Amino acid sequence: MEDCATALQTLYEKEVYEENELHQNAKDAFSSYVQSYASYPKNIRHILPFKSLHLGHIAKSFCLSEAPSSLNAALPNQKYSRPNFKKKPDCKPVKRKFQTISEYDSGLSSLGSDFGGKNKKRKKH
């Protein structure tokens, strides 16, 4: 029985590889299956872990002799090259100037000089 299944699988794979449209459809179906499997909700991912999938076995079920290498690069959980957003070593950090104010200060004394007025000291009586 197993020999018959193997022969039938081989026959299907040969047919898929001979016809370009069937081959493209098989690759698209494989890609869609893997992407849908990877997008399961978080609450069931522990039941169906994506990392435990054997892509070669899944490809075989779509009459592909191996997982298409062009799809392997675009599959989820693969390492992508990310742009480097780190600071450049030749850039100096920007120094910010902060005005120091006491927590008990109203801040009004500094406003007088900013608006062209003079800071007057009050005389104590």
PDB file of C-alpha atoms in Angstrom:
ATOM      1  CA  MET A   1       0.000   0.000   0.000  1.00  0.00           C
ATOM      2  CA  GLU A   2       2.834   2.381   0.880  1.00  0.00           C
ATOM      3  CA  ASP A   3       4.520   1.712  -2.468  1.00  0.00           C
ATOM      4  CA  CYS A   4       1.337   2.688  -4.308  1.00  0.00           C
ATOM      5  CA  ALA A   5       1.074   5.949  -2.354  1.00  0.00           C
ATOM      6  CA  THR A   6       4.713   6.760  -3.085  1.00  0.00           C
ATOM      7  CA  ALA A   7       4.257   6.045  -6.797  1.00  0.00           C
ATOM      8  CA  LEU A   8       1.124   8.199  -6.914  1.00  0.00           C
ATOM      9  CA  GLN A   9       2.908  11.059  -5.104  1.00  0.00           C
ATOM     10  CA  THR A  10       5.805  10.858  -7.556  1.00  0.00           C
ATOM     11  CA  LEU A  11       3.393  10.898 -10.495  1.00  0.00           C
ATOM     12  CA  TYR A  12       1.644  14.005  -9.136  1.00  0.00           C
ATOM     13  CA  GLU A  13       4.946  15.785  -8.499  1.00  0.00           C
ATOM     14  CA  LYS A  14       6.098  15.029 -12.054  1.00  0.00           C
ATOM     15  CA  GLU A  15       2.845  16.414 -13.460  1.00  0.00           C
ATOM     16  CA  VAL A  16       3.116  19.589 -11.353  1.00  0.00           C
ATOM     17  CA  TYR A  17       6.695  20.239 -12.472  1.00  0.00           C
ATOM     18  CA  GLU A  18       5.861  19.678 -16.136  1.00  0.00           C
ATOM     19  CA  GLU A  19       3.064  22.261 -16.223  1.00  0.00           C
ATOM     20  CA  ASN A  20       4.164  25.786 -15.345  1.00  0.00           C
ATOM     21  CA  GLU A  21       0.697  26.927 -14.288  1.00  0.00           C
ATOM     22  CA  LEU A  22       0.249  23.981 -11.908  1.00  0.00           C
ATOM     23  CA  HIS A  23       3.722  24.552 -10.513  1.00  0.00           C
ATOM     24  CA  GLN A  24       3.028  28.244  -9.870  1.00  0.00           C
ATOM     25  CA  ASN A  25      -0.337  27.390  -8.273  1.00  0.00           C
ATOM     26  CA  ALA A  26       1.360  24.843  -6.008  1.00  0.00           C
ATOM     27  CA  LYS A  27       3.959  27.416  -4.925  1.00  0.00           C
ATOM     28  CA  ASP A  28       1.243  30.011  -4.255  1.00  0.00           C
ATOM     29  CA  ALA A  29      -0.798  27.496  -2.264  1.00  0.00           C
ATOM     30  CA  PHE A  30       2.259  26.516  -0.234  1.00  0.00           C
ATOM     31  CA  SER A  31       3.012  30.168   0.509  1.00  0.00           C
ATOM     32  CA  SER A  32      -0.581  30.911   1.530  1.00  0.00           C
ATOM     33  CA  TYR A  33      -0.711  27.866   3.792  1.00  0.00           C
ATOM     34  CA  VAL A  34       2.500  28.752   5.604  1.00  0.00           C
ATOM     35  CA  GLN A  35       1.490  32.403   6.024  1.00  0.00           C
ATOM     36  CA  SER A  36      -1.931  31.461   7.378  1.00  0.00           C
ATOM     37  CA  TYR A  37      -0.362  28.973   9.790  1.00  0.00           C
ATOM     38  CA  ALA A  38       2.021  31.637  11.056  1.00  0.00           C
ATOM     39  CA  SER A  39      -0.804  34.116  11.649  1.00  0.00           C
ATOM     40  CA  TYR A  40      -2.820  32.075  14.157  1.00  0.00           C
ATOM     41  CA  PRO A  41      -4.002  34.005  17.249  1.00  0.00           C
ATOM     42  CA  LYS A  42      -1.651  34.100  20.222  1.00  0.00           C
ATOM     43  CA  ASN A  43      -3.949  32.053  22.446  1.00  0.00           C
ATOM     44  CA  ILE A  44      -3.544  28.947  20.237  1.00  0.00           C
ATOM     45  CA  ARG A  45       0.043  29.364  19.071  1.00  0.00           C
ATOM     46  CA  HIS A  46       1.281  27.113  21.853  1.00  0.00           C
ATOM     47  CA  ILE A  47      -0.905  24.333  20.408  1.00  0.00           C
ATOM     48  CA  LEU A  48       0.251  24.878  16.813  1.00  0.00           C
ATOM     49  CA  PRO A  49       3.814  26.251  17.055  1.00  0.00           C
ATOM     50  CA  PHE A  50       5.100  27.593  13.758  1.00  0.00           C
ATOM     51  CA  LYS A  51       8.718  26.798  14.534  1.00  0.00           C
ATOM     52  CA  SER A  52       7.961  23.080  14.733  1.00  0.00           C
ATOM     53  CA  LEU A  53       6.704  22.985  11.124  1.00  0.00           C
ATOM     54  CA  HIS A  54       8.825  21.053   8.678  1.00  0.00           C
ATOM     55  CA  LEU A  55       8.530  23.094   5.489  1.00  0.00           C
ATOM     56  CA  GLY A  56       9.790  20.235   3.338  1.00  0.00           C
ATOM     57  CA  HIS A  57       6.943  17.980   4.490  1.00  0.00           C
ATOM     58  CA  ILE A  58       4.386  20.700   3.842  1.00  0.00           C
ATOM     59  CA  ALA A  59       5.852  21.328   0.392  1.00  0.00           C
ATOM     60  CA  LYS A  60       5.569  17.613  -0.342  1.00  0.00           C
ATOM     61  CA  SER A  61       1.835  17.762   0.405  1.00  0.00           C
ATOM     62  CA  PHE A  62       1.528  20.420  -2.329  1.00  0.00           C
ATOM     63  CA  CYS A  63       3.373  18.148  -4.824  1.00  0.00           C
ATOM     64  CA  LEU A  64       6.570  20.154  -4.545  1.00  0.00           C
ATOM     65  CA  SER A  65       9.732  18.115  -4.136  1.00  0.00           C
ATOM     66  CA  GLU A  66      11.170  20.723  -1.760  1.00  0.00           C
ATOM     67  CA  ALA A  67      10.158  24.025  -0.203  1.00  0.00           C
ATOM     68  CA  PRO A  68      10.651  26.740  -2.834  1.00  0.00           C
ATOM     69  CA  SER A  69      13.822  28.631  -1.956  1.00  0.00           C
ATOM     70  CA  SER A  70      12.340  31.891  -3.211  1.00  0.00           C
ATOM     71  CA  LEU A  71       9.604  31.536  -0.609  1.00  0.00           C
ATOM     72  CA  ASN A  72      11.931  30.615   2.236  1.00  0.00           C
ATOM     73  CA  ALA A  73      13.318  34.156   2.264  1.00  0.00           C
ATOM     74  CA  ALA A  74       9.840  35.674   2.598  1.00  0.00           C
ATOM     75  CA  LEU A  75       8.466  33.330   5.241  1.00  0.00           C
ATOM     76  CA  PRO A  76       7.626  34.604   8.741  1.00  0.00           C
ATOM     77  CA  ASN A  77      10.098  34.165  11.594  1.00  0.00           C
ATOM     78  CA  GLN A  78      13.029  34.489   9.241  1.00  0.00           C
ATOM     79  CA  LYS A  79      15.728  37.011  10.023  1.00  0.00           C
ATOM     80  CA  TYR A  80      15.369  40.156   7.969  1.00  0.00           C
ATOM     81  CA  SER A  81      18.084  42.703   7.447  1.00  0.00           C
ATOM     82  CA  ARG A  82      16.948  45.779   9.303  1.00  0.00           C
ATOM     83  CA  PRO A  83      18.249  49.255   8.692  1.00  0.00           C
ATOM     84  CA  ASN A  84      20.782  50.417  11.233  1.00  0.00           C
ATOM     85  CA  PHE A  85      19.224  53.200  13.289  1.00  0.00           C
ATOM     86  CA  LYS A  86      22.072  53.403  15.778  1.00  0.00           C
ATOM     87  CA  LYS A  87      23.709  56.750  16.333  1.00  0.00           C
ATOM     88  CA  LYS A  88      26.663  57.544  14.202  1.00  0.00           C
ATOM     89  CA  PRO A  89      29.916  57.492  16.183  1.00  0.00           C
ATOM     90  CA  ASP A  90      31.061  60.877  14.854  1.00  0.00           C
ATOM     91  CA  CYS A  91      27.937  62.707  16.078  1.00  0.00           C
ATOM     92  CA  LYS A  92      28.250  64.474  19.387  1.00  0.00           C
ATOM     93  CA  PRO A  93      25.329  64.357  21.781  1.00  0.00           C
ATOM     94  CA  VAL A  94      23.202  67.480  21.861  1.00  0.00           C
ATOM     95  CA  LYS A  95      23.550  69.379  25.110  1.00  0.00           C
ATOM     96  CA  ARG A  96      20.322  70.840  26.374  1.00  0.00           C
ATOM     97  CA  LYS A  97      20.193  73.892  28.541  1.00  0.00           C
ATOM     98  CA  PHE A  98      17.719  73.799  31.367  1.00  0.00           C
ATOM     99  CA  GLN A  99      16.797  76.672  33.577  1.00  0.00           C
ATOM    100  CA  THR A 100      17.100  75.729  37.197  1.00  0.00           C
ATOM    101  CA  ILE A 101      14.124  76.826  39.218  1.00  0.00           C
ATOM    102  CA  SER A 102      13.378  76.184  42.825  1.00  0.00           C
ATOM    103  CA  GLU A 103      10.191  74.274  43.510  1.00  0.00           C
ATOM    104  CA  TYR A 104       9.115  77.188  45.740  1.00  0.00           C
ATOM    105  CA  ASP A 105       9.862  79.844  43.118  1.00  0.00           C
ATOM    106  CA  SER A 106       6.863  81.312  41.297  1.00  0.00           C
ATOM    107  CA  GLY A 107       8.932  81.811  38.153  1.00  0.00           C
ATOM    108  CA  LEU A 108       7.687  85.401  37.787  1.00  0.00           C
ATOM    109  CA  SER A 109      11.012  87.001  38.604  1.00  0.00           C
ATOM    110  CA  SER A 110      12.569  85.602  35.445  1.00  0.00           C
ATOM    111  CA  LEU A 111       9.632  86.771  33.300  1.00  0.00           C
ATOM    112  CA  GLY A 112      10.326  90.443  33.948  1.00  0.00           C
ATOM    113  CA  SER A 113      13.658  90.467  32.166  1.00  0.00           C
ATOM    114  CA  ASP A 114      12.316  88.361  29.288  1.00  0.00           C
ATOM    115  CA  PHE A 115       9.612  90.900  28.491  1.00  0.00           C
ATOM    116  CA  GLY A 116      11.813  93.966  28.609  1.00  0.00           C
ATOM    117  CA  GLY A 117      10.947  94.934  32.163  1.00  0.00           C
ATOM    118  CA  LYS A 118      13.421  95.440  34.919  1.00  0.00           C
ATOM    119  CA  ASN A 119      13.681  93.200  37.897  1.00  0.00           C
ATOM    120  CA  LYS A 120      13.074  95.394  40.870  1.00  0.00           C
ATOM    121  CA  LYS A 121      13.842  94.338  44.360  1.00  0.00           C
ATOM    122  CA  ARG A 122      11.192  95.214  46.870  1.00  0.00           C
ATOM    123  CA  LYS A 123      12.101  97.113  49.897  1.00  0.00           C
ATOM    124  CA  LYS A 124      11.172  95.604  53.191  1.00  0.00           C
ATOM    125  CA  HIS A 125       9.211  97.912  55.506  1.00  0.00           C
TER     126      HIS A 125
END
